[in-house]
C-alpha cells in the first residue's frame, strides 16, 4: 500500500463522540491504526447533539472549517450544512457534518423505541454531504470505506450521482457490514429522497420486495464487501443468517470476506483502565477481587460465593435475552448473581426489571448507557454472558477475555471465532478461554452456565488457568489494520484477491 493513500471512512457513530454499539468502537479505533501505519485517513461523521454534548462535557472544541458551507442538494434538504473538524494526534482527521435539522436530535437513530421517520433522508444527506466535503476540502480518496447501511449511500452515490465526476475517477469502495440485521429498509415513497433514477428501484438495485433497501444498494455497488468476522461472512450467505439478503450476498461471494474486529487496548485493559476501582493483571489478580467487591456494592448485590455474571448489551432480540429470561429461575438456583447493563427494546426493560424485583439478591438490572459501569462490570464480573442469536463479531467477549472475565457465548459468528471452548484437551494444553453453548436453546444456556459455575466453585486452579489464558490473548487492532491495508491495496491495484490471500 502506498504510504500516502487517501482513505475516507463514512461511519454513523464513533467513540468517544457518540455511540450506540460496537460500530462506534471500530470507527474510533481502526482509522487511528491506519493513520499510525502511514495512511492519510479522514472519517466523516454526523454532528449529532450527542457530539455537541461531548464537547461541552470535555471542553474540547470542534471548530467549524472556514468557508465550508456545502453546495449540495437532495430532496428534503433545507437550510445549509457546513463542516467542522478535529485532528487526532495520529494524524486522522474527523470531519463532522453540521446540519441541525437532521442531527440535532435526542438520539442517533431512534426515539422511544421507534426509528426516526426520515432516516433515509438523514443518512442520504450524510453521504452526499461527505462526498461534497471531500471535494470542498480537496481530499481525493483512493478508498471510500463505508460502514453499515447508514453510510452505504456514500457508495451508491459514488457510482451514480458522481459516476462521471473526475474528482472521484480513481476512487474505489469498500462496504463493511457490521450487522446485517439493520438494512435501512423504507417504504417505496422514500426512494425519491435519494434522488436516484427509478431504474435503480429494481431487483439489481435498491429494491427489496417493494421496499427501498439501502444496504442492498451498497452491496450491489461496492467494489469489495467485508463483514467483521470470518464465520459471519459465511453465515450471512445462508437463509438462516442472511436476513433476506443471503442470495444477494451469495452472488457477491467473490468480493466478500470476513476480517475480525480488534480491541482498543488503550481503552480496554485492566492494567491501565482509569474507570475501574483497582487495576490488575494476570500477576496481580487481587485488584480484580477488589473490583468485584466494589461492583457488587455499586449495583446492590450482596457478597456471595457463586460467580457474578455480567452482561452489557443493547437490549435487542439478537442478544438472546429470551433464553436468559426462560432460564433465569434455574440459573438463580445455581447461586449465581447477574448484573445487567443495557438499554433498548422497552419489552426487555420491563421483563428484566420484573426479574430484578423478583430476585433482589441475585439480579441487578441497570437500564441506560454507561461506559463507566460497562468497564466496572468487565472488571468485576467472574463470567460474561453473551448468548446471542447471531453475532457479527462481538466486542464484549474480547474485552472480557482481557479482564479475566470468562465468557459464556453461543456458537455463532465472531463469538465462535474468538472464544476457545473448554474441553479436557484444551484445558490441559492451556488453550481454553471460555464456554461455548452447543445450541441456541434455553437448556443449552442453562447447562453451560451450570458447567461454568461448577468449575468456578469446585476447580479454582482450572478456573484460574482459564482466566489467565484469556487475559493473555491478543486481539489488538494493529494486525487487523494491516489486513485492511492489504485489501485496500488490492482494490487500488484492481486485483480481486482471495480472502485467504488477504489474511495470509
Ligand atoms: P453490538 O455492536 O451488537 O451492540 P458489540 O459487543 O460488538 O455489540 O459492542 C457493544 C459495545 O457497546 C461494547 O463496547 C459495549 O460495552 C457497549 N455497550 C452496549 N450497551 C451498552 C450500555 N448500555 N452501556 C455502555 N456500553 C454499552
Short mmCIF file of N, CA, C and O and ligand atoms in Angstrom, two decimals, residues 19 21-23 25 268 312-314 318-319 341-343 368-371 374 386 391 394-396 399, ligand 1:
data_model
loop_
_atom_site.label_atom_id
_atom_site.label_comp_id
_atom_site.label_asym_id
_atom_site.label_seq_id
_atom_site.Cartn_x
_atom_site.Cartn_y
_atom_site.Cartn_z
N UNK A 19 -22.10 6.99 20.49
CA UNK A 19 -22.04 5.54 20.43
C UNK A 19 -23.38 4.90 20.78
O UNK A 19 -24.03 5.32 21.74
N UNK A 21 -23.32 1.24 19.84
CA UNK A 21 -22.85 -0.15 19.89
C UNK A 21 -21.45 -0.30 19.37
O UNK A 21 -20.68 0.69 19.26
N UNK A 22 -21.09 -1.53 19.00
CA UNK A 22 -19.72 -1.87 18.63
C UNK A 22 -19.20 -1.11 17.42
O UNK A 22 -17.99 -0.89 17.30
N UNK A 23 -20.10 -0.69 16.52
CA UNK A 23 -19.66 0.09 15.35
C UNK A 23 -18.82 1.30 15.78
O UNK A 23 -17.79 1.61 15.18
N UNK A 25 -16.99 1.65 18.40
CA UNK A 25 -15.65 1.24 18.84
C UNK A 25 -14.74 1.02 17.63
O UNK A 25 -13.56 1.38 17.66
N UNK A 268 -9.41 -0.57 26.77
CA UNK A 268 -9.94 -1.77 27.42
C UNK A 268 -8.79 -2.67 27.89
O UNK A 268 -8.51 -3.70 27.28
N UNK A 312 -23.48 -6.80 29.24
CA UNK A 312 -23.55 -5.40 28.80
C UNK A 312 -24.03 -5.46 27.36
O UNK A 312 -23.37 -6.06 26.52
N UNK A 313 -25.16 -4.86 27.09
CA UNK A 313 -25.70 -5.14 25.77
C UNK A 313 -26.80 -4.17 25.37
O UNK A 313 -27.52 -3.63 26.23
N UNK A 314 -26.92 -3.97 24.07
CA UNK A 314 -28.15 -3.39 23.57
C UNK A 314 -29.24 -4.40 23.91
O UNK A 314 -29.03 -5.62 23.75
N UNK A 318 -31.69 -9.87 19.12
CA UNK A 318 -30.45 -10.50 18.66
C UNK A 318 -29.60 -11.05 19.81
O UNK A 318 -28.88 -12.03 19.65
N UNK A 319 -29.67 -10.41 20.96
CA UNK A 319 -28.70 -10.69 22.02
C UNK A 319 -29.08 -11.87 22.92
O UNK A 319 -28.39 -12.14 23.90
N UNK A 341 -26.33 -4.52 32.28
CA UNK A 341 -26.35 -3.10 31.88
C UNK A 341 -26.84 -3.07 30.44
O UNK A 341 -26.26 -3.72 29.57
N UNK A 342 -27.90 -2.33 30.20
CA UNK A 342 -28.37 -2.29 28.82
C UNK A 342 -29.50 -1.30 28.62
O UNK A 342 -30.10 -0.80 29.56
N UNK A 343 -29.75 -1.05 27.37
CA UNK A 343 -30.87 -0.19 27.01
C UNK A 343 -31.35 -0.61 25.63
O UNK A 343 -30.59 -1.18 24.86
N UNK A 368 -29.87 1.77 30.87
CA UNK A 368 -29.24 3.01 30.43
C UNK A 368 -27.93 2.71 29.75
O UNK A 368 -27.56 1.54 29.56
N UNK A 369 -27.25 3.77 29.36
CA UNK A 369 -25.95 3.61 28.69
C UNK A 369 -24.88 4.25 29.57
O UNK A 369 -24.94 5.43 29.85
N UNK A 370 -23.95 3.45 30.03
CA UNK A 370 -22.89 4.00 30.88
C UNK A 370 -21.57 3.30 30.58
O UNK A 370 -21.38 2.14 30.95
N UNK A 371 -20.69 4.03 29.93
CA UNK A 371 -19.38 3.47 29.61
C UNK A 371 -18.63 3.12 30.89
O UNK A 371 -17.95 2.10 30.98
N UNK A 374 -19.92 -0.01 32.32
CA UNK A 374 -19.51 -1.12 31.43
C UNK A 374 -18.09 -1.58 31.80
O UNK A 374 -17.84 -2.78 31.93
N UNK A 386 -22.99 -13.93 26.88
CA UNK A 386 -23.34 -13.37 25.57
C UNK A 386 -24.01 -14.47 24.73
O UNK A 386 -23.38 -15.05 23.85
N UNK A 391 -24.14 -13.07 15.98
CA UNK A 391 -23.20 -12.06 16.45
C UNK A 391 -22.13 -11.82 15.39
O UNK A 391 -21.22 -12.63 15.21
N UNK A 394 -18.87 -9.09 17.78
CA UNK A 394 -18.98 -9.03 19.24
C UNK A 394 -17.67 -8.51 19.79
O UNK A 394 -16.60 -9.01 19.45
N UNK A 395 -17.77 -7.51 20.62
CA UNK A 395 -16.55 -6.95 21.22
C UNK A 395 -16.45 -7.32 22.69
O UNK A 395 -15.38 -7.57 23.21
N UNK A 396 -17.62 -7.37 23.33
CA UNK A 396 -17.59 -7.57 24.78
C UNK A 396 -16.92 -8.87 25.20
O UNK A 396 -16.26 -8.92 26.23
N UNK A 399 -13.27 -8.06 25.16
CA UNK A 399 -12.92 -7.24 26.33
C UNK A 399 -12.87 -8.15 27.57
O UNK A 399 -11.96 -8.06 28.39
P1 LIG B 1 -23.22 -4.52 19.21
O1 LIG B 1 -22.33 -3.76 18.29
O2 LIG B 1 -24.10 -5.51 18.52
O3 LIG B 1 -24.01 -3.62 20.10
P2 LIG B 1 -20.76 -5.43 20.46
O4 LIG B 1 -20.48 -6.42 21.54
O5 LIG B 1 -19.99 -5.58 19.20
O6 LIG B 1 -22.32 -5.42 20.18
O7 LIG B 1 -20.42 -3.98 21.01
C1 LIG B 1 -21.16 -3.42 22.03
C2 LIG B 1 -20.40 -2.23 22.53
O8 LIG B 1 -21.32 -1.33 23.11
C3 LIG B 1 -19.41 -2.58 23.62
O9 LIG B 1 -18.37 -1.65 23.62
C4 LIG B 1 -20.27 -2.44 24.87
O10 LIG B 1 -19.51 -2.23 26.02
C5 LIG B 1 -21.11 -1.26 24.52
N1 LIG B 1 -22.41 -1.18 25.16
C6 LIG B 1 -23.56 -1.80 24.78
N2 LIG B 1 -24.57 -1.44 25.59
C7 LIG B 1 -24.05 -0.59 26.49
C8 LIG B 1 -24.60 0.13 27.61
N3 LIG B 1 -25.87 0.04 27.94
N4 LIG B 1 -23.76 0.94 28.30
C9 LIG B 1 -22.45 1.04 27.96
N5 LIG B 1 -21.88 0.38 26.94
C10 LIG B 1 -22.67 -0.42 26.22
#
